[in-house]
Short mmCIF file of N, CA and C in Angstrom, two decimals:
data_model
loop_
_atom_site.label_atom_id
_atom_site.label_comp_id
_atom_site.label_asym_id
_atom_site.label_seq_id
_atom_site.Cartn_x
_atom_site.Cartn_y
_atom_site.Cartn_z
N UNK O 115 82.39 142.90 101.83
CA UNK O 115 82.23 142.31 103.20
C UNK O 115 83.73 141.77 103.53
N UNK O 116 84.14 142.08 104.69
CA UNK O 116 85.48 141.39 105.14
C UNK O 116 85.21 140.11 105.88
N UNK O 117 85.92 138.98 105.34
CA UNK O 117 85.78 137.77 105.95
C UNK O 117 86.50 137.79 107.16
N UNK O 118 85.80 137.26 108.38
CA UNK O 118 86.44 137.27 109.68
C UNK O 118 86.77 135.82 110.15
N UNK O 119 86.11 134.88 109.49
CA UNK O 119 86.26 133.52 109.87
C UNK O 119 86.28 132.76 108.71
N UNK O 120 87.27 131.96 108.41
CA UNK O 120 87.31 131.06 107.33
C UNK O 120 87.16 129.68 107.94
N UNK O 121 86.09 128.94 107.50
CA UNK O 121 85.87 127.54 107.74
C UNK O 121 86.32 126.65 106.59
N UNK O 122 87.33 125.87 106.85
CA UNK O 122 87.86 125.05 105.63
C UNK O 122 87.47 123.68 105.91
N UNK O 123 86.79 122.99 104.87
CA UNK O 123 86.46 121.64 104.86
C UNK O 123 87.55 120.65 104.18
N UNK O 124 88.00 119.79 104.86
CA UNK O 124 89.10 118.88 104.28
C UNK O 124 88.46 117.88 103.35
N UNK O 125 89.28 117.45 102.39
CA UNK O 125 89.23 116.23 101.74
C UNK O 125 88.17 116.24 100.52
N UNK O 126 87.95 117.45 99.93
CA UNK O 126 86.99 117.50 98.78
C UNK O 126 87.50 116.42 97.65
N UNK O 127 86.65 115.71 97.24
CA UNK O 127 87.02 114.73 96.21
C UNK O 127 87.40 113.23 96.67
N UNK O 128 87.54 113.07 98.03
CA UNK O 128 88.06 111.80 98.51
C UNK O 128 86.92 110.77 98.45
N UNK O 129 85.64 111.10 98.74
CA UNK O 129 84.67 110.21 98.46
C UNK O 129 83.42 111.04 98.35
N UNK O 130 82.33 110.49 97.78
CA UNK O 130 81.20 111.16 97.29
C UNK O 130 80.36 111.80 98.49
N UNK O 131 80.28 111.19 99.66
CA UNK O 131 79.59 111.68 100.73
C UNK O 131 80.28 112.89 101.26
N UNK O 132 81.55 112.84 101.39
CA UNK O 132 82.27 113.95 101.96
C UNK O 132 82.16 115.14 101.07
N UNK O 133 82.27 114.89 99.76
CA UNK O 133 82.22 115.96 98.76
C UNK O 133 81.00 116.63 98.63
N UNK O 134 79.94 115.91 98.64
CA UNK O 134 78.49 116.44 98.66
C UNK O 134 78.27 117.19 99.91
N UNK O 135 78.76 116.63 101.07
CA UNK O 135 78.70 117.39 102.46
C UNK O 135 79.29 118.73 102.44
N UNK O 136 80.54 118.85 101.80
CA UNK O 136 81.21 120.08 101.77
C UNK O 136 80.31 121.04 100.90
N UNK O 137 79.89 120.60 99.74
CA UNK O 137 79.11 121.56 98.89
C UNK O 137 77.67 121.97 99.54
N UNK O 138 77.10 121.11 100.31
CA UNK O 138 75.88 121.40 101.13
C UNK O 138 76.30 122.43 102.21
N UNK O 139 77.26 122.17 102.81
CA UNK O 139 77.78 123.04 103.92
C UNK O 139 78.10 124.53 103.30
N UNK O 140 78.72 124.53 102.20
CA UNK O 140 79.00 125.77 101.56
C UNK O 140 77.73 126.46 101.14
N UNK O 141 76.71 125.81 100.48
CA UNK O 141 75.50 126.40 100.03
C UNK O 141 74.76 126.94 101.28
N UNK O 142 74.82 126.27 102.44
CA UNK O 142 74.16 126.80 103.67
C UNK O 142 74.89 127.79 104.53
N UNK O 143 76.06 128.12 103.85
CA UNK O 143 76.84 129.27 104.54
C UNK O 143 77.66 128.91 105.66
N UNK O 144 77.83 127.60 105.84
CA UNK O 144 78.87 127.09 106.86
C UNK O 144 80.40 126.94 106.55
N UNK O 145 80.58 126.64 105.40
CA UNK O 145 81.91 126.47 104.94
C UNK O 145 82.26 127.53 103.74
N UNK O 146 83.34 128.14 103.97
CA UNK O 146 83.78 129.13 102.95
C UNK O 146 85.04 128.62 102.09
N UNK O 147 85.66 127.49 102.55
CA UNK O 147 86.88 127.12 101.80
C UNK O 147 86.94 125.61 102.02
N UNK O 148 87.62 125.01 100.95
CA UNK O 148 87.84 123.49 100.97
C UNK O 148 89.21 123.20 100.26
N UNK O 149 89.68 122.12 100.51
CA UNK O 149 90.88 121.80 99.85
C UNK O 149 90.67 120.32 99.12
N UNK O 150 91.10 120.43 97.92
CA UNK O 150 90.78 119.32 96.77
C UNK O 150 91.89 118.18 96.74
N UNK O 151 91.53 117.18 96.92
CA UNK O 151 92.48 115.93 96.83
C UNK O 151 92.45 115.53 95.25
N UNK O 152 93.54 115.91 94.57
CA UNK O 152 93.58 115.76 93.15
C UNK O 152 93.69 114.42 92.59
N UNK O 153 94.12 113.45 93.43
CA UNK O 153 94.37 112.10 93.09
C UNK O 153 93.07 111.19 93.40
N UNK O 154 92.07 111.80 93.95
CA UNK O 154 91.00 111.02 94.40
C UNK O 154 89.80 111.13 93.39
N UNK O 155 88.95 110.03 93.29
CA UNK O 155 87.91 109.85 92.35
C UNK O 155 86.75 110.76 92.17
N UNK O 156 86.39 111.36 93.22
CA UNK O 156 85.05 112.24 93.04
C UNK O 156 85.33 113.60 92.83
N UNK O 157 86.57 114.15 92.69
CA UNK O 157 86.71 115.67 92.43
C UNK O 157 86.00 116.02 91.16
N UNK O 158 86.23 115.22 90.12
CA UNK O 158 85.81 115.64 88.67
C UNK O 158 84.25 115.71 88.63
N UNK O 159 83.50 114.92 89.40
CA UNK O 159 82.08 114.92 89.31
C UNK O 159 81.47 116.21 89.95
N UNK O 160 82.25 116.86 90.75
CA UNK O 160 81.58 117.91 91.59
C UNK O 160 82.32 119.29 91.59
N UNK O 161 83.51 119.41 90.85
CA UNK O 161 84.19 120.63 90.84
C UNK O 161 83.27 121.80 90.23
N UNK O 162 82.55 121.38 89.25
CA UNK O 162 81.64 122.36 88.50
C UNK O 162 80.59 122.89 89.47
N UNK O 163 80.28 122.34 90.61
CA UNK O 163 79.38 122.84 91.52
C UNK O 163 79.75 123.63 92.62
N UNK O 164 81.11 124.05 92.63
CA UNK O 164 81.71 124.85 93.74
C UNK O 164 81.43 126.29 93.77
N UNK O 165 80.88 126.88 92.66
CA UNK O 165 80.51 128.21 92.72
C UNK O 165 81.65 129.26 93.31
N UNK O 166 81.45 129.94 94.45
CA UNK O 166 82.46 130.77 94.92
C UNK O 166 83.17 130.22 96.20
N UNK O 167 82.99 128.78 96.30
CA UNK O 167 83.81 128.19 97.27
C UNK O 167 85.26 128.26 96.98
N UNK O 168 86.10 128.82 97.98
CA UNK O 168 87.44 128.85 97.69
C UNK O 168 88.14 127.51 97.79
N UNK O 169 88.80 127.16 96.75
CA UNK O 169 89.38 125.85 96.74
C UNK O 169 91.01 125.91 96.72
N UNK O 170 91.58 125.10 97.53
CA UNK O 170 93.02 124.93 97.44
C UNK O 170 93.39 123.33 97.10
N UNK O 171 94.67 123.07 97.04
CA UNK O 171 95.05 121.72 96.87
C UNK O 171 95.49 121.09 98.20
N UNK O 172 94.95 119.92 98.38
CA UNK O 172 95.27 119.15 99.55
C UNK O 172 96.29 118.23 99.24
N UNK O 173 97.68 118.63 99.14
CA UNK O 173 98.73 117.80 98.71
C UNK O 173 98.70 116.43 99.46
N UNK O 174 98.74 115.36 98.74
CA UNK O 174 98.52 114.07 99.15
C UNK O 174 99.60 113.09 98.75
N UNK O 175 100.15 112.38 99.75
CA UNK O 175 101.12 111.33 99.42
C UNK O 175 100.87 110.05 100.44
N UNK O 176 99.53 110.06 100.94
CA UNK O 176 99.23 109.04 101.96
C UNK O 176 98.09 108.15 101.62
N UNK O 177 97.37 108.45 100.54
CA UNK O 177 96.07 107.72 100.40
C UNK O 177 95.86 107.77 98.77
N UNK O 178 95.47 106.64 98.28
CA UNK O 178 95.11 106.58 96.90
C UNK O 178 96.37 106.28 96.14
N UNK O 179 96.18 106.48 94.75
CA UNK O 179 97.27 106.39 93.69
C UNK O 179 97.87 107.74 93.37
N UNK O 180 99.09 107.72 93.11
CA UNK O 180 99.83 108.98 92.55
C UNK O 180 99.31 109.32 91.21
N UNK O 181 99.46 110.68 90.81
CA UNK O 181 99.19 111.15 89.54
C UNK O 181 100.48 110.92 88.72
N UNK O 182 101.65 110.63 89.20
CA UNK O 182 102.92 110.33 88.52
C UNK O 182 103.29 109.04 88.77
N UNK O 183 104.35 108.63 87.94
CA UNK O 183 104.96 107.27 88.16
C UNK O 183 106.06 107.43 89.29
N UNK O 184 105.70 107.22 90.39
CA UNK O 184 106.59 107.32 91.55
C UNK O 184 107.37 106.07 91.76
N UNK O 185 108.64 106.19 92.13
CA UNK O 185 109.45 105.10 92.62
C UNK O 185 109.58 104.99 94.09
N UNK O 186 109.07 105.97 94.80
CA UNK O 186 108.95 105.95 96.33
C UNK O 186 107.55 106.37 96.72
N UNK O 187 107.37 106.29 97.97
CA UNK O 187 106.05 106.65 98.63
C UNK O 187 104.97 105.71 98.30
N UNK O 188 105.12 104.77 97.47
CA UNK O 188 104.09 103.75 97.11
C UNK O 188 104.47 102.41 97.48
N UNK O 189 103.37 101.59 97.60
CA UNK O 189 103.55 100.14 98.08
C UNK O 189 103.70 99.37 96.66
N UNK O 190 103.78 97.98 96.68
CA UNK O 190 103.96 97.15 95.48
C UNK O 190 102.86 97.19 94.59
N UNK O 191 101.65 97.65 95.07
CA UNK O 191 100.47 97.74 94.18
C UNK O 191 100.32 99.13 93.40
N UNK O 192 101.24 100.08 93.84
CA UNK O 192 101.19 101.43 93.25
C UNK O 192 100.34 102.34 94.20
N UNK O 193 99.89 102.06 95.33
CA UNK O 193 99.19 103.01 95.99
C UNK O 193 100.08 103.66 97.17
N UNK O 194 99.74 104.85 97.47
CA UNK O 194 100.53 105.56 98.58
C UNK O 194 100.68 104.66 99.79
N UNK O 195 101.74 104.70 100.53
CA UNK O 195 101.86 104.14 101.78
C UNK O 195 101.56 105.21 102.75
N UNK O 196 100.97 104.88 103.85
CA UNK O 196 100.67 105.89 104.94
C UNK O 196 101.97 105.75 105.90
N UNK O 197 102.63 106.76 106.00
CA UNK O 197 103.90 106.82 106.79
C UNK O 197 103.56 106.62 108.32
N UNK O 198 104.39 106.05 109.02
CA UNK O 198 104.45 106.05 110.41
C UNK O 198 104.59 107.54 110.77
N UNK O 199 103.85 108.03 111.85
CA UNK O 199 103.90 109.51 112.12
C UNK O 199 105.33 109.86 112.59
N UNK O 200 106.22 109.04 113.03
CA UNK O 200 107.34 109.28 113.49
C UNK O 200 108.59 108.81 112.61
N UNK O 201 108.47 107.63 112.18
CA UNK O 201 109.45 106.95 111.22
C UNK O 201 111.00 107.16 111.66
N UNK O 202 111.14 107.39 113.03
CA UNK O 202 112.45 107.61 113.42
C UNK O 202 113.19 108.78 112.82
N UNK O 203 112.37 109.76 112.16
CA UNK O 203 113.03 110.87 111.52
C UNK O 203 113.79 110.56 110.30
N UNK O 204 113.67 109.28 109.71
CA UNK O 204 114.40 108.92 108.53
C UNK O 204 113.56 109.39 107.22
N UNK O 205 114.29 109.61 106.16
CA UNK O 205 113.63 110.02 105.00
C UNK O 205 112.64 108.89 104.54
N UNK O 206 111.59 109.35 104.04
CA UNK O 206 110.43 108.40 103.60
C UNK O 206 110.44 108.10 102.13
N UNK O 207 110.93 108.98 101.34
CA UNK O 207 110.94 108.77 100.00
C UNK O 207 111.85 109.77 99.14
N UNK O 208 111.80 109.75 97.94
CA UNK O 208 112.75 110.58 97.14
C UNK O 208 112.20 111.96 96.91
N UNK O 209 113.04 113.04 97.07
CA UNK O 209 112.52 114.38 97.06
C UNK O 209 112.15 114.75 95.72
N UNK O 210 112.85 114.22 94.64
CA UNK O 210 112.43 114.44 93.25
C UNK O 210 111.01 113.83 93.03
N UNK O 211 110.70 112.66 93.59
CA UNK O 211 109.40 112.15 93.35
C UNK O 211 108.34 112.90 94.07
N UNK O 212 108.70 113.48 95.31
CA UNK O 212 107.83 114.34 95.89
C UNK O 212 107.51 115.60 95.16
N UNK O 213 108.48 116.22 94.71
CA UNK O 213 108.28 117.46 93.91
C UNK O 213 107.46 117.23 92.74
N UNK O 214 107.79 116.13 92.00
CA UNK O 214 107.03 115.90 90.71
C UNK O 214 105.53 115.61 90.93
N UNK O 215 105.31 114.77 92.08
CA UNK O 215 103.83 114.52 92.51
C UNK O 215 103.12 115.66 92.88
N UNK O 216 103.78 116.52 93.76
CA UNK O 216 103.05 117.74 94.17
C UNK O 216 102.85 118.73 93.05
N UNK O 217 103.81 118.80 92.14
CA UNK O 217 103.61 119.67 90.97
C UNK O 217 102.44 119.04 90.08
N UNK O 218 102.35 117.78 89.88
CA UNK O 218 101.32 117.13 89.05
C UNK O 218 99.95 117.47 89.71
N UNK O 219 99.81 117.36 91.05
CA UNK O 219 98.64 117.74 91.78
C UNK O 219 98.24 119.11 91.60
N UNK O 220 99.05 120.08 91.67
CA UNK O 220 98.83 121.42 91.43
C UNK O 220 98.43 121.75 90.04
N UNK O 221 99.15 121.26 89.07
CA UNK O 221 98.83 121.43 87.65
C UNK O 221 97.47 120.71 87.23
N UNK O 222 97.11 119.65 87.88
CA UNK O 222 95.80 119.06 87.67
C UNK O 222 94.73 119.96 88.02
N UNK O 223 94.95 120.58 89.28
CA UNK O 223 93.90 121.48 89.73
C UNK O 223 93.68 122.65 88.76
N UNK O 224 94.80 123.19 88.29
CA UNK O 224 94.78 124.39 87.39
C UNK O 224 94.08 124.02 86.18
N UNK O 225 94.34 122.78 85.58
CA UNK O 225 93.90 122.33 84.35
C UNK O 225 92.23 122.11 84.46
N UNK O 226 91.89 121.64 85.56
CA UNK O 226 90.45 121.31 85.89
C UNK O 226 89.60 122.55 86.25
N UNK O 227 90.24 123.47 86.86
CA UNK O 227 89.52 124.58 87.28
C UNK O 227 89.64 125.92 86.59
N UNK O 228 90.78 125.99 85.79
CA UNK O 228 91.08 127.08 85.02
C UNK O 228 91.70 128.32 85.78
N UNK O 229 92.02 128.00 87.18
CA UNK O 229 92.75 129.01 88.01
C UNK O 229 93.71 128.32 89.04
N UNK O 230 94.51 129.17 89.56
CA UNK O 230 95.43 128.62 90.63
C UNK O 230 94.74 128.34 91.85
N UNK O 231 95.20 127.49 92.64
CA UNK O 231 94.63 127.09 93.94
C UNK O 231 94.61 128.38 94.83
N UNK O 232 93.50 128.55 95.72
CA UNK O 232 93.51 129.55 96.71
C UNK O 232 94.49 129.39 97.86
N UNK O 233 94.89 128.14 98.00
CA UNK O 233 95.87 127.69 99.16
C UNK O 233 96.37 126.37 98.88
N UNK O 234 97.41 126.03 99.66
CA UNK O 234 98.04 124.63 99.64
C UNK O 234 98.08 124.08 101.10
N UNK O 235 97.82 122.88 101.22
CA UNK O 235 97.99 122.31 102.55
C UNK O 235 98.23 120.80 102.31
N UNK O 236 98.40 119.94 103.34
CA UNK O 236 98.77 118.48 102.98
C UNK O 236 97.79 117.57 103.80
N UNK O 237 97.55 116.42 103.24
CA UNK O 237 96.76 115.47 103.82
C UNK O 237 97.54 114.75 104.95
N UNK O 238 96.94 114.51 106.05
CA UNK O 238 97.58 114.00 107.32
C UNK O 238 98.56 114.80 107.70
N UNK O 239 98.67 116.05 107.43
CA UNK O 239 99.71 116.96 107.93
C UNK O 239 101.08 116.56 107.69
N UNK O 240 101.37 115.85 106.64
CA UNK O 240 102.79 115.22 106.37
C UNK O 240 103.72 116.33 106.34
N UNK O 241 103.48 117.47 106.08
CA UNK O 241 104.56 118.58 106.02
C UNK O 241 105.03 118.87 107.48
N UNK O 242 104.38 118.42 108.45
CA UNK O 242 104.85 118.59 109.94
C UNK O 242 105.56 117.47 110.46
N UNK O 243 105.52 116.29 109.86
CA UNK O 243 106.18 115.05 110.38
C UNK O 243 107.71 115.08 110.33
N UNK O 244 108.48 114.75 111.16
CA UNK O 244 109.87 114.73 111.14
C UNK O 244 110.59 114.12 109.84
N UNK O 245 110.00 113.09 109.37
CA UNK O 245 110.58 112.56 108.15
C UNK O 245 110.49 113.39 106.99
N UNK O 246 109.45 114.25 106.86
CA UNK O 246 109.32 115.21 105.75
C UNK O 246 110.47 116.16 105.73
N UNK O 247 110.95 116.78 106.70
CA UNK O 247 112.01 117.59 106.85
C UNK O 247 113.28 117.01 106.23
N UNK O 248 113.51 115.60 106.63
CA UNK O 248 114.63 114.95 106.22
C UNK O 248 114.59 114.42 104.83
N UNK O 249 113.34 114.31 104.20
CA UNK O 249 113.19 113.96 102.85
C UNK O 249 113.48 115.11 101.94
N UNK O 250 113.14 116.25 102.38
CA UNK O 250 113.35 117.48 101.46
C UNK O 250 114.73 118.06 101.54
N UNK O 251 115.54 117.63 102.49
CA UNK O 251 116.75 118.25 102.63
C UNK O 251 117.81 117.79 101.47
#
């Protein structure tokens, strides 16, 4: 059967209610894809229930704690800072930190699932914000 519509559910693993909701929506034929937040607490409890749900990595630098020891993107307690949507276009953090964190999130997904992610996207659409472009230059 050719898939004509992909309905992707955001934030698998962020909280228990959201994660169970995604699994129930998939079981009932409503959702065909989701993206997993690899630094969030509820992913481990429910990844084994995904079946044929297509899973990607929801690259995250705006909520929770990082998987790596970052020197940027985090507050004094070690939690990700949620960036101002515009931030005057100024760099928000260190590109090497960004690369290492995204790499750790992807590798964590592969280690837990045994396969590469179906797709990649970002939490809060950070890849579209002006500061992101300046950070990666």
